[in-house]
Amino acid sequence: MILQVKLNHRKLLDGMLALCGVPQEKFRTICSSIDKLDKQTFEQIKKEMVEEKGLTEEMADKIGTFVGQRGAPVELLSKLKQEGSKFLENSESELALNELEVLFKSLEKSKCIDKVVFDLSLARGLDYYTGVIFEAVFKGAAQVFSFIFCNFKSLEDCMFRQ
């Protein structure tokens, strides 16, 4: 089996949604839509965000430009921190990028960064996810299993999925 760890940051998601013009009271419900991208196409998710959750087409399209980004952590982080990046216009996003930079440096020193994918579509709609979001996926078996945890305070906050 092959282990892959996908990660994102809750504050980066919230900043992204703010940059796309999503009202703050819709952040969690939109995150729950984004969270389905590993099972549905963006067009299906866009339809849900517009028709069921009240976003404009323009907002949904902007979200689509962000959530399609995934890749090697250091390279994608560098791209997101470039001068002129929209993420640097939002204080929460900027804080998240700085926290991710510290994490990625530690992962490089630990020589395990090659197992990590920085994935802007990784989202959770629950309020207690406030920082880095991890999803470890074991591939190579008949099924894919993953577990998610994020700044959890107790084992009950750790969520397992199949």
PDB file of C-alpha atoms in Angstrom:
ATOM      1  CA  MET A   1       0.000   0.000   0.000  1.00  0.00           C
ATOM      2  CA  ILE A   2       1.085   3.555  -0.686  1.00  0.00           C
ATOM      3  CA  LEU A   3       0.585   6.324   1.857  1.00  0.00           C
ATOM      4  CA  GLN A   4      -0.235   9.805   0.641  1.00  0.00           C
ATOM      5  CA  VAL A   5      -0.960  12.693   3.005  1.00  0.00           C
ATOM      6  CA  LYS A   6      -3.081  15.487   1.592  1.00  0.00           C
ATOM      7  CA  LEU A   7      -3.182  18.737   3.496  1.00  0.00           C
ATOM      8  CA  ASN A   8      -4.626  22.212   3.485  1.00  0.00           C
ATOM      9  CA  HIS A   9      -5.263  24.915   6.065  1.00  0.00           C
ATOM     10  CA  ARG A  10      -8.640  26.038   7.353  1.00  0.00           C
ATOM     11  CA  LYS A  11      -7.638  29.712   7.424  1.00  0.00           C
ATOM     12  CA  LEU A  12      -6.466  29.439   3.822  1.00  0.00           C
ATOM     13  CA  LEU A  13      -9.880  28.045   2.852  1.00  0.00           C
ATOM     14  CA  ASP A  14     -11.675  30.822   4.703  1.00  0.00           C
ATOM     15  CA  GLY A  15      -9.439  33.432   3.066  1.00  0.00           C
ATOM     16  CA  MET A  16     -10.065  31.881  -0.339  1.00  0.00           C
ATOM     17  CA  LEU A  17     -13.822  32.042   0.186  1.00  0.00           C
ATOM     18  CA  ALA A  18     -13.589  35.668   1.313  1.00  0.00           C
ATOM     19  CA  LEU A  19     -11.529  36.527  -1.778  1.00  0.00           C
ATOM     20  CA  CYS A  20     -14.226  34.896  -3.929  1.00  0.00           C
ATOM     21  CA  GLY A  21     -16.900  37.093  -2.344  1.00  0.00           C
ATOM     22  CA  VAL A  22     -18.640  34.331  -0.373  1.00  0.00           C
ATOM     23  CA  PRO A  23     -20.520  35.758   2.640  1.00  0.00           C
ATOM     24  CA  GLN A  24     -18.956  34.542   5.891  1.00  0.00           C
ATOM     25  CA  GLU A  25     -22.195  32.927   7.040  1.00  0.00           C
ATOM     26  CA  LYS A  26     -21.946  30.578   4.028  1.00  0.00           C
ATOM     27  CA  PHE A  27     -18.311  29.509   4.561  1.00  0.00           C
ATOM     28  CA  ARG A  28     -19.110  26.204   6.305  1.00  0.00           C
ATOM     29  CA  THR A  29     -21.836  25.130   3.918  1.00  0.00           C
ATOM     30  CA  ILE A  30     -19.619  25.948   0.923  1.00  0.00           C
ATOM     31  CA  CYS A  31     -16.730  24.039   2.524  1.00  0.00           C
ATOM     32  CA  SER A  32     -19.004  21.010   2.795  1.00  0.00           C
ATOM     33  CA  SER A  33     -19.627  21.301  -0.952  1.00  0.00           C
ATOM     34  CA  ILE A  34     -15.914  21.668  -1.742  1.00  0.00           C
ATOM     35  CA  ASP A  35     -15.263  18.618   0.428  1.00  0.00           C
ATOM     36  CA  LYS A  36     -17.159  16.487  -2.114  1.00  0.00           C
ATOM     37  CA  LEU A  37     -14.665  17.188  -4.910  1.00  0.00           C
ATOM     38  CA  ASP A  38     -12.950  13.849  -4.413  1.00  0.00           C
ATOM     39  CA  LYS A  39     -16.261  12.160  -5.333  1.00  0.00           C
ATOM     40  CA  GLN A  40     -17.929  14.595  -7.765  1.00  0.00           C
ATOM     41  CA  THR A  41     -16.862  16.846 -10.618  1.00  0.00           C
ATOM     42  CA  PHE A  42     -16.438  20.561 -10.125  1.00  0.00           C
ATOM     43  CA  GLU A  43     -19.419  21.164 -12.427  1.00  0.00           C
ATOM     44  CA  GLN A  44     -21.639  19.132 -10.071  1.00  0.00           C
ATOM     45  CA  ILE A  45     -20.285  21.036  -7.067  1.00  0.00           C
ATOM     46  CA  LYS A  46     -20.695  24.363  -8.856  1.00  0.00           C
ATOM     47  CA  LYS A  47     -24.332  23.562  -9.596  1.00  0.00           C
ATOM     48  CA  GLU A  48     -24.906  22.766  -5.904  1.00  0.00           C
ATOM     49  CA  MET A  49     -23.188  25.975  -4.750  1.00  0.00           C
ATOM     50  CA  VAL A  50     -25.220  28.128  -7.138  1.00  0.00           C
ATOM     51  CA  GLU A  51     -28.633  26.439  -7.213  1.00  0.00           C
ATOM     52  CA  GLU A  52     -28.846  25.106  -3.650  1.00  0.00           C
ATOM     53  CA  LYS A  53     -26.576  27.373  -1.628  1.00  0.00           C
ATOM     54  CA  GLY A  54     -27.132  30.719  -3.313  1.00  0.00           C
ATOM     55  CA  LEU A  55     -23.718  31.657  -4.683  1.00  0.00           C
ATOM     56  CA  THR A  56     -23.394  33.552  -7.931  1.00  0.00           C
ATOM     57  CA  GLU A  57     -21.838  31.842 -10.953  1.00  0.00           C
ATOM     58  CA  GLU A  58     -18.924  34.282 -10.683  1.00  0.00           C
ATOM     59  CA  MET A  59     -18.221  33.296  -7.056  1.00  0.00           C
ATOM     60  CA  ALA A  60     -18.391  29.610  -7.910  1.00  0.00           C
ATOM     61  CA  ASP A  61     -16.053  30.058 -10.890  1.00  0.00           C
ATOM     62  CA  LYS A  62     -13.535  31.906  -8.704  1.00  0.00           C
ATOM     63  CA  ILE A  63     -13.666  29.056  -6.189  1.00  0.00           C
ATOM     64  CA  GLY A  64     -13.017  26.661  -9.073  1.00  0.00           C
ATOM     65  CA  THR A  65      -9.789  28.449 -10.005  1.00  0.00           C
ATOM     66  CA  PHE A  66      -8.496  27.954  -6.455  1.00  0.00           C
ATOM     67  CA  VAL A  67      -9.651  24.437  -5.563  1.00  0.00           C
ATOM     68  CA  GLY A  68      -8.120  22.949  -8.687  1.00  0.00           C
ATOM     69  CA  GLN A  69      -4.647  23.694  -7.352  1.00  0.00           C
ATOM     70  CA  ARG A  70      -2.728  20.815  -5.816  1.00  0.00           C
ATOM     71  CA  GLY A  71       0.814  19.571  -5.938  1.00  0.00           C
ATOM     72  CA  ALA A  72       4.171  19.429  -4.259  1.00  0.00           C
ATOM     73  CA  PRO A  73       3.944  21.443  -1.030  1.00  0.00           C
ATOM     74  CA  VAL A  74       6.967  23.716  -1.381  1.00  0.00           C
ATOM     75  CA  GLU A  75       6.298  24.537  -5.038  1.00  0.00           C
ATOM     76  CA  LEU A  76       2.603  25.310  -4.560  1.00  0.00           C
ATOM     77  CA  LEU A  77       3.313  27.317  -1.405  1.00  0.00           C
ATOM     78  CA  SER A  78       5.901  29.351  -3.308  1.00  0.00           C
ATOM     79  CA  LYS A  79       3.344  30.061  -6.038  1.00  0.00           C
ATOM     80  CA  LEU A  80       0.709  31.123  -3.486  1.00  0.00           C
ATOM     81  CA  LYS A  81       3.183  33.448  -1.722  1.00  0.00           C
ATOM     82  CA  GLN A  82       4.405  35.195  -4.896  1.00  0.00           C
ATOM     83  CA  GLU A  83       4.107  38.939  -5.031  1.00  0.00           C
ATOM     84  CA  GLY A  84       0.685  39.864  -6.322  1.00  0.00           C
ATOM     85  CA  SER A  85      -0.958  36.676  -5.026  1.00  0.00           C
ATOM     86  CA  LYS A  86      -4.571  37.209  -3.988  1.00  0.00           C
ATOM     87  CA  PHE A  87      -3.890  35.133  -0.846  1.00  0.00           C
ATOM     88  CA  LEU A  88      -1.543  37.843   0.428  1.00  0.00           C
ATOM     89  CA  GLU A  89      -4.450  40.320   0.345  1.00  0.00           C
ATOM     90  CA  ASN A  90      -6.193  38.420   3.156  1.00  0.00           C
ATOM     91  CA  SER A  91      -4.648  38.375   6.645  1.00  0.00           C
ATOM     92  CA  GLU A  92      -6.027  34.922   7.532  1.00  0.00           C
ATOM     93  CA  SER A  93      -4.674  33.416   4.316  1.00  0.00           C
ATOM     94  CA  GLU A  94      -1.300  35.067   4.818  1.00  0.00           C
ATOM     95  CA  LEU A  95      -1.114  33.659   8.356  1.00  0.00           C
ATOM     96  CA  ALA A  96      -2.020  30.197   7.048  1.00  0.00           C
ATOM     97  CA  LEU A  97       0.674  30.367   4.356  1.00  0.00           C
ATOM     98  CA  ASN A  98       3.277  31.293   6.984  1.00  0.00           C
ATOM     99  CA  GLU A  99       2.180  28.410   9.228  1.00  0.00           C
ATOM    100  CA  LEU A 100       2.315  26.009   6.283  1.00  0.00           C
ATOM    101  CA  GLU A 101       5.810  27.224   5.434  1.00  0.00           C
ATOM    102  CA  VAL A 102       6.995  26.234   8.929  1.00  0.00           C
ATOM    103  CA  LEU A 103       5.306  22.838   8.582  1.00  0.00           C
ATOM    104  CA  PHE A 104       6.786  22.190   5.132  1.00  0.00           C
ATOM    105  CA  LYS A 105      10.297  23.054   6.342  1.00  0.00           C
ATOM    106  CA  SER A 106       9.882  20.542   9.153  1.00  0.00           C
ATOM    107  CA  LEU A 107       8.625  17.906   6.716  1.00  0.00           C
ATOM    108  CA  GLU A 108      11.633  18.545   4.476  1.00  0.00           C
ATOM    109  CA  LYS A 109      14.015  18.104   7.411  1.00  0.00           C
ATOM    110  CA  SER A 110      12.204  14.898   8.337  1.00  0.00           C
ATOM    111  CA  LYS A 111      12.609  13.691   4.738  1.00  0.00           C
ATOM    112  CA  CYS A 112       8.927  12.877   4.411  1.00  0.00           C
ATOM    113  CA  ILE A 113       7.730  15.797   2.285  1.00  0.00           C
ATOM    114  CA  ASP A 114       7.569  13.489  -0.748  1.00  0.00           C
ATOM    115  CA  LYS A 115       4.540  11.753   0.814  1.00  0.00           C
ATOM    116  CA  VAL A 116       2.620  15.049   1.085  1.00  0.00           C
ATOM    117  CA  VAL A 117       0.333  16.739  -1.436  1.00  0.00           C
ATOM    118  CA  PHE A 118      -0.800  20.312  -0.809  1.00  0.00           C
ATOM    119  CA  ASP A 119      -4.417  20.226  -1.988  1.00  0.00           C
ATOM    120  CA  LEU A 120      -6.578  23.354  -1.932  1.00  0.00           C
ATOM    121  CA  SER A 121      -9.717  21.256  -2.414  1.00  0.00           C
ATOM    122  CA  LEU A 122      -9.265  19.460   0.920  1.00  0.00           C
ATOM    123  CA  ALA A 123     -11.975  21.022   3.060  1.00  0.00           C
ATOM    124  CA  ARG A 124     -13.993  20.245   6.129  1.00  0.00           C
ATOM    125  CA  GLY A 125     -17.210  22.009   7.075  1.00  0.00           C
ATOM    126  CA  LEU A 126     -16.884  21.536  10.825  1.00  0.00           C
ATOM    127  CA  ASP A 127     -16.049  24.525  13.003  1.00  0.00           C
ATOM    128  CA  TYR A 128     -13.471  22.797  15.166  1.00  0.00           C
ATOM    129  CA  TYR A 129     -11.141  22.452  12.199  1.00  0.00           C
ATOM    130  CA  THR A 130      -9.219  25.685  12.696  1.00  0.00           C
ATOM    131  CA  GLY A 131      -5.722  25.039  11.402  1.00  0.00           C
ATOM    132  CA  VAL A 132      -3.940  22.515   9.228  1.00  0.00           C
ATOM    133  CA  ILE A 133      -6.192  19.776   7.840  1.00  0.00           C
ATOM    134  CA  PHE A 134      -4.597  16.394   7.087  1.00  0.00           C
ATOM    135  CA  GLU A 135      -6.012  13.434   5.238  1.00  0.00           C
ATOM    136  CA  ALA A 136      -3.903  10.293   5.069  1.00  0.00           C
ATOM    137  CA  VAL A 137      -4.937   8.019   2.246  1.00  0.00           C
ATOM    138  CA  PHE A 138      -3.734   4.457   1.903  1.00  0.00           C
ATOM    139  CA  LYS A 139      -3.851   3.374  -1.732  1.00  0.00           C
ATOM    140  CA  GLY A 140      -3.191   0.043  -3.344  1.00  0.00           C
ATOM    141  CA  ALA A 141      -5.834  -2.062  -1.666  1.00  0.00           C
ATOM    142  CA  ALA A 142      -9.280  -2.833  -3.058  1.00  0.00           C
ATOM    143  CA  GLN A 143     -10.578   0.223  -1.207  1.00  0.00           C
ATOM    144  CA  VAL A 144      -9.086   3.566  -0.225  1.00  0.00           C
ATOM    145  CA  PHE A 145      -9.171   4.409   3.461  1.00  0.00           C
ATOM    146  CA  SER A 146      -8.413   7.768   4.943  1.00  0.00           C
ATOM    147  CA  PHE A 147      -8.420   9.488   8.262  1.00  0.00           C
ATOM    148  CA  ILE A 148      -8.652  13.169   8.971  1.00  0.00           C
ATOM    149  CA  PHE A 149      -7.504  15.157  11.943  1.00  0.00           C
ATOM    150  CA  CYS A 150      -6.895  18.794  12.523  1.00  0.00           C
ATOM    151  CA  ASN A 151      -5.850  20.570  15.702  1.00  0.00           C
ATOM    152  CA  PHE A 152      -7.972  18.082  17.562  1.00  0.00           C
ATOM    153  CA  LYS A 153      -8.481  18.406  21.300  1.00  0.00           C
ATOM    154  CA  SER A 154      -9.513  14.814  21.876  1.00  0.00           C
ATOM    155  CA  LEU A 155      -9.688  11.510  20.068  1.00  0.00           C
ATOM    156  CA  GLU A 156     -13.398  12.133  19.444  1.00  0.00           C
ATOM    157  CA  ASP A 157     -12.395  14.978  17.124  1.00  0.00           C
ATOM    158  CA  CYS A 158     -10.526  12.551  14.895  1.00  0.00           C
ATOM    159  CA  MET A 159     -12.715  11.430  12.005  1.00  0.00           C
ATOM    160  CA  PHE A 160     -12.268   8.246   9.974  1.00  0.00           C
ATOM    161  CA  ARG A 161     -13.711   7.650   6.513  1.00  0.00           C
ATOM    162  CA  GLN A 162     -13.855   4.811   4.082  1.00  0.00           C
TER     163      GLN A 162
END
